[in-house]
Amino acid sequence: MTFTALSSNSTAKPLVGIIMGSTSDWETMDHAAKTLEQLAIPHETRVVSAHRTPDLLFEYATSAEHRGIEVIIAGAGGAAHLPGMTASKTVLPVLGVPVESHALKGLDSLLSIAQMPGGIPVGTLAIGKAGAINAALLAAAILGNKFPEIREALRKFRQAQTAKVLATPDPARGAPGLAKIIAPASKTKRKKRA
Ligand code: RP5
């Protein structure tokens, strides 16, 4: 489902830059991209590694504002320098997504991104998929201060999410096979008691 904000034309100038330390982060960061797509927010995606392509990182961070980017979402795993280093080279808001690492399940990524010394903030989200989705939603909330269409798209997203939960109040209805198995047994029990 798409909650129309700005033109869904893919040639529209990107407002959000999604960067990640490695192509291996895409499985996680794709959730941020998909969420922005649902809200029809123009965005770009790039692999920019803090330790493998540091010059590219500086170039990306220093040019983002002039290119019209308004929020940067940076995902990285392990000793995750990318969000903090990016934030140090731009005054745009940087939202960090800790990618789940193999060795420490993303706790290393989370602490590396969250524990920025005072002076250079990175808005840190949850580890993995939830963090990637929420980074996109938070980017939408930030952009909503300037773009009323994006604020309304976000509002509709929330309303649809609420409606979806309310539409299925009984989780057992999602498992009809199990319900069928249990139902005859309960009927038998009731008959025996009577
Ligand atoms: C970080 O190292 C990346 O953000 C990635 O999460 C992690 C592992 O990278 P690869 O070895 O898979 O390229 O820089």
PDB file of C-alpha atoms and ligand atoms in Angstrom, residues 20-22 24-25 49 51-52 75-78 99, ligand 1:
ATOM      1  CA  MET A  20      25.199   1.556   4.424  1.00  0.00           C
ATOM      2  CA  GLY A  21      28.640   0.189   5.120  1.00  0.00           C
ATOM      3  CA  SER A  22      28.403  -2.849   2.878  1.00  0.00           C
ATOM      4  CA  SER A  24      25.651  -7.163   3.062  1.00  0.00           C
ATOM      5  CA  ASP A  25      23.659  -4.479   4.966  1.00  0.00           C
ATOM      6  CA  SER A  49      32.000   2.419   3.911  1.00  0.00           C
ATOM      7  CA  HIS A  51      36.754   2.233   6.708  1.00  0.00           C
ATOM      8  CA  ARG A  52      36.899   0.914   3.116  1.00  0.00           C
ATOM      9  CA  GLY A  75      23.131   1.576   8.555  1.00  0.00           C
ATOM     10  CA  ALA A  76      26.252  -0.250   9.651  1.00  0.00           C
ATOM     11  CA  GLY A  77      27.322  -3.295  11.616  1.00  0.00           C
ATOM     12  CA  GLY A  78      30.131  -4.248  13.982  1.00  0.00           C
ATOM     13  CA  VAL A  99      22.850  -3.832  11.567  1.00  0.00           C
TER      14      VAL A  99
HETATM   15  C1  RP5 B   1      30.436  -2.933   8.287  1.00  0.00           C
HETATM   16  O1  RP5 B   1      30.936  -4.200   8.436  1.00  0.00           O
HETATM   17  C2  RP5 B   1      29.221  -3.059   7.432  1.00  0.00           C
HETATM   18  O2  RP5 B   1      28.298  -2.086   7.795  1.00  0.00           O
HETATM   19  C3  RP5 B   1      28.713  -4.451   7.659  1.00  0.00           C
HETATM   20  O3  RP5 B   1      27.603  -4.481   8.523  1.00  0.00           O
HETATM   21  C4  RP5 B   1      29.899  -5.135   8.329  1.00  0.00           C
HETATM   22  C5  RP5 B   1      30.358  -6.339   7.571  1.00  0.00           C
HETATM   23  O4  RP5 B   1      30.655  -5.956   6.251  1.00  0.00           O
HETATM   24  P1  RP5 B   1      31.032  -7.036   5.150  1.00  0.00           P
HETATM   25  O5  RP5 B   1      32.245  -7.747   5.643  1.00  0.00           O
HETATM   26  O6  RP5 B   1      29.832  -7.949   5.023  1.00  0.00           O
HETATM   27  O7  RP5 B   1      31.261  -6.267   3.891  1.00  0.00           O
HETATM   28  O8  RP5 B   1      31.340  -2.088   7.687  1.00  0.00           O
END
